[in-house]
Short mmCIF file of C-alpha atoms and ligand atoms in Angstrom, two decimals:
data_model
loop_
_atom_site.label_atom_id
_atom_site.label_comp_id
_atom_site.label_asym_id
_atom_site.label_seq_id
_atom_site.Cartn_x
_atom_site.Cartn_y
_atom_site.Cartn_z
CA UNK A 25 -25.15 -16.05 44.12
CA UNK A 26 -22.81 -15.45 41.58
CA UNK A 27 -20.92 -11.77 43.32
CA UNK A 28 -17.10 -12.00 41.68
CA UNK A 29 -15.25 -12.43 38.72
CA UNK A 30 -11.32 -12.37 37.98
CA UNK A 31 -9.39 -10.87 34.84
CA UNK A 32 -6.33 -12.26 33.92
CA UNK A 33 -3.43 -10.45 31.85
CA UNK A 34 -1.19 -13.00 31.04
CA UNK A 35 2.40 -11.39 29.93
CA UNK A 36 5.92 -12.69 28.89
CA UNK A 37 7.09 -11.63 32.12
CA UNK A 38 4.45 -11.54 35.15
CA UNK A 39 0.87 -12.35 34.84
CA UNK A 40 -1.09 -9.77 36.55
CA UNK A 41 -4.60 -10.92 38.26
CA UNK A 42 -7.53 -8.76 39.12
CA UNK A 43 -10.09 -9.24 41.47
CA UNK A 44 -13.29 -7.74 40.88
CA UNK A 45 -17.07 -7.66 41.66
CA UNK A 46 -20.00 -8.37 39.42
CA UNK A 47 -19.93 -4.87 37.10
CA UNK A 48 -17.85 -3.00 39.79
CA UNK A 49 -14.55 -1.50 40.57
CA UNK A 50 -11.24 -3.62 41.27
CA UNK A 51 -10.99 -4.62 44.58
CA UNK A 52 -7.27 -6.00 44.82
CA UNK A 53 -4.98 -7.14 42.26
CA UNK A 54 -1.71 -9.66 42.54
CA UNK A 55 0.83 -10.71 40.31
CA UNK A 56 2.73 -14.37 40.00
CA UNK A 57 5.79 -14.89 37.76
CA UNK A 58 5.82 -16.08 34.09
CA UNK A 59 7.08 -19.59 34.04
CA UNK A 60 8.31 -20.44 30.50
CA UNK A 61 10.23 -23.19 30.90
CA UNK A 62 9.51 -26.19 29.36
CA UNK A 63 7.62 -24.52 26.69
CA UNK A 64 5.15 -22.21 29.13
CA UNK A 65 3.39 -25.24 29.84
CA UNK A 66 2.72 -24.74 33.57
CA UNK A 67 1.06 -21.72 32.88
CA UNK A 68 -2.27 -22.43 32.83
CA UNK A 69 -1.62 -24.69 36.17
CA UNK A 70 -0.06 -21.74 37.71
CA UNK A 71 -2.87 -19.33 36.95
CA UNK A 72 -5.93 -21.89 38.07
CA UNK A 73 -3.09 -22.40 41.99
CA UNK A 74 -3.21 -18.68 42.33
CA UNK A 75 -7.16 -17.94 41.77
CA UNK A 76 -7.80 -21.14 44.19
CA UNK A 77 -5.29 -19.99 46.88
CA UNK A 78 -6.88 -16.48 46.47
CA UNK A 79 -10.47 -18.01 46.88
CA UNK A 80 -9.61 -20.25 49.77
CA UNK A 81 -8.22 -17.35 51.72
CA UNK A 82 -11.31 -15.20 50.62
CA UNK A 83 -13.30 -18.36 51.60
CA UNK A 84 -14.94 -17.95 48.22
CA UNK A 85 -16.23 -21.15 46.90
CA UNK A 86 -17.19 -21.67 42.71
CA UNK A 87 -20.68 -20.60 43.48
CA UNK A 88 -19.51 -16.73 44.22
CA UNK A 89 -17.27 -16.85 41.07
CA UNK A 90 -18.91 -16.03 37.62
CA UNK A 91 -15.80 -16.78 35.85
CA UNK A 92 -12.42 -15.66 34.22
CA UNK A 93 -11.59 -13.43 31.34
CA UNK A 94 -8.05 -13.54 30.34
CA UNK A 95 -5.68 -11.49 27.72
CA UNK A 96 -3.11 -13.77 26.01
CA UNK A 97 -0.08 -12.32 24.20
CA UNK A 98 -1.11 -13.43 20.21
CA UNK A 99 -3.90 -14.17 17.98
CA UNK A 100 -7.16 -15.72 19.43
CA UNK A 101 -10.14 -17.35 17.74
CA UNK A 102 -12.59 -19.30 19.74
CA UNK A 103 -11.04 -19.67 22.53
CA UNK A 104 -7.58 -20.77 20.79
CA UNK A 105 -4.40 -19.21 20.56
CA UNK A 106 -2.50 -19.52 17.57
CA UNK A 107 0.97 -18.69 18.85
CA UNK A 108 2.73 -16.49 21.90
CA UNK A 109 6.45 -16.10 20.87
CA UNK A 110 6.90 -14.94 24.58
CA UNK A 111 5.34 -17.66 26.23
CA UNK A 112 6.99 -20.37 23.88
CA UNK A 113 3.54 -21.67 23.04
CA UNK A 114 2.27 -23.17 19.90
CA UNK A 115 -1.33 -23.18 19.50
CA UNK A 116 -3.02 -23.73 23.00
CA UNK A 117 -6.92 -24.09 23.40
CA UNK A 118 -6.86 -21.56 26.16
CA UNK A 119 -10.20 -21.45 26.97
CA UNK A 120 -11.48 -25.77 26.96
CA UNK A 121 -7.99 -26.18 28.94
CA UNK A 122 -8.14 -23.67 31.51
CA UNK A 123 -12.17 -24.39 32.13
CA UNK A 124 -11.64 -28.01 32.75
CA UNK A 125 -8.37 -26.95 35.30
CA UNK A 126 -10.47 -24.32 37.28
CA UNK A 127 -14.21 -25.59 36.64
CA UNK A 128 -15.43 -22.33 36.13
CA UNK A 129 -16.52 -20.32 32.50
CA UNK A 130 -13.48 -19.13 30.79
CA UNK A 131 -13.52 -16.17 28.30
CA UNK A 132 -10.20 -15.47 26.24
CA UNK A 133 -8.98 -12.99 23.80
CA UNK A 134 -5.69 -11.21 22.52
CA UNK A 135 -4.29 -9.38 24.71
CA UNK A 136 -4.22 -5.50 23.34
CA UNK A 137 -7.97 -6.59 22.65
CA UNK A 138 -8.78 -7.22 25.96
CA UNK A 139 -7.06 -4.00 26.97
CA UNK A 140 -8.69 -1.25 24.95
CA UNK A 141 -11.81 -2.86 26.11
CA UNK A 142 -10.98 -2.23 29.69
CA UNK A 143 -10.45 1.01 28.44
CA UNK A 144 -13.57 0.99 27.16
CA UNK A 145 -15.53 -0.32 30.48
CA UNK A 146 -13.88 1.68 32.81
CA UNK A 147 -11.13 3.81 31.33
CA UNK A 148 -10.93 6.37 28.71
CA UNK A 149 -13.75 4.82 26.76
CA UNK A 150 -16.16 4.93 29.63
CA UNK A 151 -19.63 5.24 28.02
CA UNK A 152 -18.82 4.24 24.38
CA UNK A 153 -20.11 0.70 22.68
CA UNK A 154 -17.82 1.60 20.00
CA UNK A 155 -14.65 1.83 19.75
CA UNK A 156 -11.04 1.62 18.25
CA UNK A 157 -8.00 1.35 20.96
CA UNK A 158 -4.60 2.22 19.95
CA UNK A 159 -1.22 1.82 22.41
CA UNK A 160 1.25 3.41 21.22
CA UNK A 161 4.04 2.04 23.18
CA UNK A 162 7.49 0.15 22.10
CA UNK A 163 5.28 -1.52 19.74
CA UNK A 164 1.62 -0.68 18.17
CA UNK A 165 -1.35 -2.49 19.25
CA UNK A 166 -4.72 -2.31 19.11
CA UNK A 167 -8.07 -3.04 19.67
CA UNK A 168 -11.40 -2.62 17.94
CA UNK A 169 -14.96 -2.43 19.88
CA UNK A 170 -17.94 -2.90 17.77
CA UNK A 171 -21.25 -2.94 20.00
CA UNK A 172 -19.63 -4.03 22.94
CA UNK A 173 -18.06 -7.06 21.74
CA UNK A 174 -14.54 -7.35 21.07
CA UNK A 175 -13.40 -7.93 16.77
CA UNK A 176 -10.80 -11.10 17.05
CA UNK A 177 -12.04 -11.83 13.17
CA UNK A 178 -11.49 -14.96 11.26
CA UNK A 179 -7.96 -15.66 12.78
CA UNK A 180 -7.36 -13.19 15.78
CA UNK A 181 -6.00 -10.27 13.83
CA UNK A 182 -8.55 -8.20 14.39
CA UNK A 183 -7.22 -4.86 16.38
CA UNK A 184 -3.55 -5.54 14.82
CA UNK A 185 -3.77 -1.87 14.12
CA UNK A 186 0.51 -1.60 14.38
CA UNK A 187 0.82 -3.31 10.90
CA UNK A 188 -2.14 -1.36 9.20
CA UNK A 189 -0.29 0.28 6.26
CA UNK A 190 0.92 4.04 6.74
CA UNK A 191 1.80 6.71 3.81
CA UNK A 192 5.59 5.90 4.78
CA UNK A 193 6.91 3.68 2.28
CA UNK A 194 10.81 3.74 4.03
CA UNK A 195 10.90 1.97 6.99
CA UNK A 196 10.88 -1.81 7.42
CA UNK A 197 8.63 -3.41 10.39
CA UNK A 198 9.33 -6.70 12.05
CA UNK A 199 6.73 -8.44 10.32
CA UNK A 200 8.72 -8.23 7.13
CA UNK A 201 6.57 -5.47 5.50
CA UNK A 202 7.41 -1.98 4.69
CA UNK A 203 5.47 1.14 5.85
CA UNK A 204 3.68 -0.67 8.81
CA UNK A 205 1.98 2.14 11.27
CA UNK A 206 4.39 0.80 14.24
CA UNK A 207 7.30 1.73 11.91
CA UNK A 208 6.11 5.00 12.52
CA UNK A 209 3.99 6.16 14.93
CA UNK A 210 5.67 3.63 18.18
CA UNK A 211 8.20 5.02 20.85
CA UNK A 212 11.05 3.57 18.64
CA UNK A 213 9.55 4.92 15.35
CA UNK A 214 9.71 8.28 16.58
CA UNK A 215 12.96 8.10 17.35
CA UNK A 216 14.12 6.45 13.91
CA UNK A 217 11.70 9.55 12.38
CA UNK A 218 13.87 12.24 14.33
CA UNK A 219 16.97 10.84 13.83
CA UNK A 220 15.81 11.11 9.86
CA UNK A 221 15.13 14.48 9.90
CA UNK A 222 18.30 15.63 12.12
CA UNK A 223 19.98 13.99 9.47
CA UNK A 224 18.78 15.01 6.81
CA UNK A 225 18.59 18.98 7.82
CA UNK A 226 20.79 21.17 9.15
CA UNK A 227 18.39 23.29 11.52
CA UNK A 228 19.24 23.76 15.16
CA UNK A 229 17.32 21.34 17.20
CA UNK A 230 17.90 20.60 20.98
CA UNK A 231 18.01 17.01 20.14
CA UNK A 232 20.86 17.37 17.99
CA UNK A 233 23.99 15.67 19.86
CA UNK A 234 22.21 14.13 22.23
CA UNK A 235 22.36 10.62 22.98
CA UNK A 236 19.81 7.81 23.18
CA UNK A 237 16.83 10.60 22.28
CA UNK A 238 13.57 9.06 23.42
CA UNK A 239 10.31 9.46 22.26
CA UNK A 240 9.29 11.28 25.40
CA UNK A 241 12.34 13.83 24.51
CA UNK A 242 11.34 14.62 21.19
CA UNK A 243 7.49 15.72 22.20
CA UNK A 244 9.33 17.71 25.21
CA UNK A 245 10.98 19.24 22.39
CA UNK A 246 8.27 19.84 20.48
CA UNK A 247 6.57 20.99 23.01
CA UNK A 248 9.13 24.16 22.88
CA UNK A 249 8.76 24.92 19.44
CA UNK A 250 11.89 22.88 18.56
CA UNK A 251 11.62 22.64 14.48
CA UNK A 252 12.82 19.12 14.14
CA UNK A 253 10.68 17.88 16.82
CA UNK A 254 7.66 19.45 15.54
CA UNK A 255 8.64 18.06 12.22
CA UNK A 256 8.93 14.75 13.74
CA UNK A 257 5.98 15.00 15.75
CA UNK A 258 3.52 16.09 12.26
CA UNK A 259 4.87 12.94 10.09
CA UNK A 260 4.07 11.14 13.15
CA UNK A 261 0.34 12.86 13.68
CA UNK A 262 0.17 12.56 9.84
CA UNK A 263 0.12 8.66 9.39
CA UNK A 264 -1.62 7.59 12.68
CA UNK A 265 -4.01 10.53 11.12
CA UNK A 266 -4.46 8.61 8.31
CA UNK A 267 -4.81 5.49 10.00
CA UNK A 268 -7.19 6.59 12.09
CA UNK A 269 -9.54 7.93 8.51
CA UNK A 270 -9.17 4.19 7.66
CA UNK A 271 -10.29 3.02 10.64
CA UNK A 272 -13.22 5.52 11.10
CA UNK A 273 -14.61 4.57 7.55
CA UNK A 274 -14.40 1.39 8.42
CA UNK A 275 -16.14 0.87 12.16
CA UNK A 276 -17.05 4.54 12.74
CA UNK A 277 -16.13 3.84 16.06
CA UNK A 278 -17.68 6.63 18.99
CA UNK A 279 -13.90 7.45 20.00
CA UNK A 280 -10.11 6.82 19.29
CA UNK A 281 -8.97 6.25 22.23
CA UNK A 282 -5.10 6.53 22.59
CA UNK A 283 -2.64 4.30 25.56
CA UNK A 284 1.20 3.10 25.66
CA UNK A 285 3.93 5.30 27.05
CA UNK A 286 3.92 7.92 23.95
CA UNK A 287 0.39 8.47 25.01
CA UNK A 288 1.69 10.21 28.24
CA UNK A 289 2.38 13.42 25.49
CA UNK A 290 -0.66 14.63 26.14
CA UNK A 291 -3.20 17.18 24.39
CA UNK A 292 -0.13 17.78 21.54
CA UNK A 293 -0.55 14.13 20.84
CA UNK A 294 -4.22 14.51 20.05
CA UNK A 295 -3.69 17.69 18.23
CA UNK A 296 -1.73 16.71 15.74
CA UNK A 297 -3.36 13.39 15.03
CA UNK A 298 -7.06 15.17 15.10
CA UNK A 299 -5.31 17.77 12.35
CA UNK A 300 -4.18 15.40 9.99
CA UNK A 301 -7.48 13.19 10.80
CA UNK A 302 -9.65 16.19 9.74
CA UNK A 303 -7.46 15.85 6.43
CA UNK A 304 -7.88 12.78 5.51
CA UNK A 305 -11.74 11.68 7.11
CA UNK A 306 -15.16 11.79 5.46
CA UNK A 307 -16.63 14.46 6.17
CA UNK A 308 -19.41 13.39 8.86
CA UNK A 309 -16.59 11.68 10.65
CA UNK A 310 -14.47 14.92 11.24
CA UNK A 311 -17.29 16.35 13.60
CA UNK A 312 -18.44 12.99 15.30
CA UNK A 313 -15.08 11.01 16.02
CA UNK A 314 -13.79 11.77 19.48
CA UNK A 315 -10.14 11.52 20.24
CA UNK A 316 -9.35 10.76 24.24
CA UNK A 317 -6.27 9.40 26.36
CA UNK A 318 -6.38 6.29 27.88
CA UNK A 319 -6.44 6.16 31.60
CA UNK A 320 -5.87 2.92 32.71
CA UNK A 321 -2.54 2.34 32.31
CA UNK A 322 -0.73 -1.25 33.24
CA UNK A 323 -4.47 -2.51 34.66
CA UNK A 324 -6.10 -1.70 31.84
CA UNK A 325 -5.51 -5.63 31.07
CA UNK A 326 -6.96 -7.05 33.77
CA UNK A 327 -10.34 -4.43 33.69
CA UNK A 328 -10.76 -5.84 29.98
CA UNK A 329 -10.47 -9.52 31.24
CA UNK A 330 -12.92 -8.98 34.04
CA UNK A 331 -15.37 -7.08 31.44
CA UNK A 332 -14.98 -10.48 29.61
CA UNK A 333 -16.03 -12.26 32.51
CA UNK A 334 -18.93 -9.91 33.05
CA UNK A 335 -20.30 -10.68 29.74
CA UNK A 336 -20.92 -14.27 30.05
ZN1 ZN B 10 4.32 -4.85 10.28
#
């Protein structure tokens, strides 16, 4: 009898493993280092010696395991990985490779993807078939959940929600492009937004003169009434607003469900974005799109890997 499954979050630095049974809660999770060398290609090898080790010691043979989902750091379609920059991989066909190393069913995706639909299994999503996933961290990622099934698309940008065009047309994003949502609406785009306006006006603001202002400083601000940071905080709410009309148009997802670090704001975080949301959204949208917090955190990886598994 099939009982277990694993979920696999494979990152630049540690690759984080999750043990779970059929449709239930985690029971233990480990992590084993990154090895990048030699252009990541132990990797794979790596993950299949730490799920064996884990099985022999659980004396667990192939016939208790349904299989492996795992979240990869870039694009996927079917199976295949385009490129991960942080594993110094090209294109790697993920899934065929790791199925004939472990001999067991292999399901792969990105790996914000795979996150906001752990979110969506067991996390701030619980209960919802549809959804769109947005961390809001260094970066932007994130995910969208149509009927339970994950939206890789054509080439495995679907859910690349940090480079979904904004109403800024100032700042430049990595990707080359001006006006991207991360430019914006990320840790380090709220920074570069409050370090605009305390620039460019000479109110008092507690976050004048101080050094190395985080993201997490300028909501505390805000959070007092502090007229830059509230400034900052509605051109933030206003774009991911809009972003979120675009979104709801286009999958009318159940719920926007927010993660990352910036998500740890709180209720003013889905205030503002629900205000400038109601501004921007068709109408039936306004009263039927939910806005929620994530609640995963760091294993919401490794639930949306397992929930891969489970699907198979
Ligand atoms: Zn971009």
């Amino acid at each position: 009898m099939k009982k277990y499954i694993y979920g696999v979050d494979l990152g630049g630095t540690t690759i984080k493993i999750g043990f779970f049974p059929i449709d239930g809660e985690l029971i233990e999770k480990f992590e084993i280092k990154t090895n990048t060398e030699n252009g990541g290609i132990n990797i794979l090898g790596d993950i299949v010696k730490a799920i064996n080790s884990h099985m022999l010691a659980n004396k667990l043979s192939k016939d208790d395991v349904k299989g492996l989902g795992i979240g990869v750091p870039g694009p996927v379609s079917n199976g295949i990985v385009q490129s991960c920059v942080n594993l110094g991989w090209g294109s790697v066909e993920v899934k065929s490779d790791l199925e004939r190393l472990i001999n067991l069913p292999v399901s792969v995706s990105n790996d914000a993807n795979v996150a906001g639909f752990g979110e969506l299994w067991k996390g701030g999503g619980t209960g919802y078939n549809n959804l769109v996933f947005i961390t809001l961290g260094t970066g932007v990622g994130g995910a969208v959940v149509c009927d339970n099934k994950i939206v890789d698309g054509h080439v495995g940008c679907g859910g690349e929600i940090g480079h979904a065009p904004s109403l800024d047309n100032e700042f430049k994003c990595n990707c080359g492009k001006i006006g991207c949502l991360e430019t914006v609406a990320s840790a380090t785009g709220i920074v570069r937004i409050a370090n605009k306006f305390l620039k460019t006006s000479s109110n008092k603001s507690i976050l004048r003169g101080k050094e190395n202002i985080s993201s997490k400083d300028v909501f505390d601000a805000a959070k007092k009434n502090d007229d830059i940071a509230l400034k900052t905080i509605d051109y933030f709410g206003k774009n991911l607003g809009f972003v979120c009309a675009t979104l709801a148009v286009t999958t009318n997802p159940e719920a926007i469900v927010f993660g990352g670090g910036v998500s740890k704001a709180g209720d003013i975080l889905i205030d503002v974005v629900k205000k400038h949301f109601n501004e921007y959204a068709f109408s039936v949208l306004r009263e039927t799109t939910k806005f929620k917090l994530a609640t995963l955190g760091n294993d919401a990886g490794i639930y949306g890997a397992a929930y891969l598994a489970n699907q198979m």
